[in-house]
Amino acid sequence: MRQSIQLYEILKFFERKKPGLKGARRSPQFSKR
């Protein structure tokens, strides 16, 4: 379950780079996980 933490960290990193969760909307894979 260490991968889950890594994915979460990546999502947080993207959120900091692009406020508004715009990056997550572009990547449905990240949004689903």
Coordinates of C-alpha atoms in Angstrom, one line a residue:
M1 CA 0.0 0.0 0.0
R2 CA 3.0 2.3 -0.4
Q3 CA 2.0 3.0 -4.0
S4 CA -1.2 4.6 -2.7
I5 CA 0.8 7.1 -0.7
Q6 CA 3.0 7.9 -3.7
L7 CA 0.0 8.5 -5.9
Y8 CA -1.4 10.8 -3.2
E9 CA 1.8 12.7 -3.1
I10 CA 1.8 13.1 -6.9
L11 CA -1.7 14.4 -6.8
K12 CA -0.8 17.0 -4.1
F13 CA 2.2 18.1 -6.2
F14 CA 0.0 18.6 -9.2
E15 CA -2.6 20.5 -7.1
R16 CA 0.2 22.9 -5.9
K17 CA 1.4 23.4 -9.5
K18 CA -2.1 23.9 -10.9
P19 CA -4.6 25.2 -8.4
G20 CA -8.1 24.3 -9.3
L21 CA -7.6 20.6 -9.9
K22 CA -7.3 21.3 -13.6
G23 CA -4.6 18.7 -14.0
A24 CA -6.7 16.0 -12.5
R25 CA -9.5 16.8 -14.9
R26 CA -7.1 16.4 -17.8
S27 CA -6.0 13.0 -16.4
P28 CA -9.1 10.8 -15.8
Q29 CA -6.8 8.1 -14.5
F30 CA -5.7 10.1 -11.6
S31 CA -9.2 11.3 -10.9
K32 CA -10.5 7.7 -10.8
R33 CA -7.7 6.6 -8.4

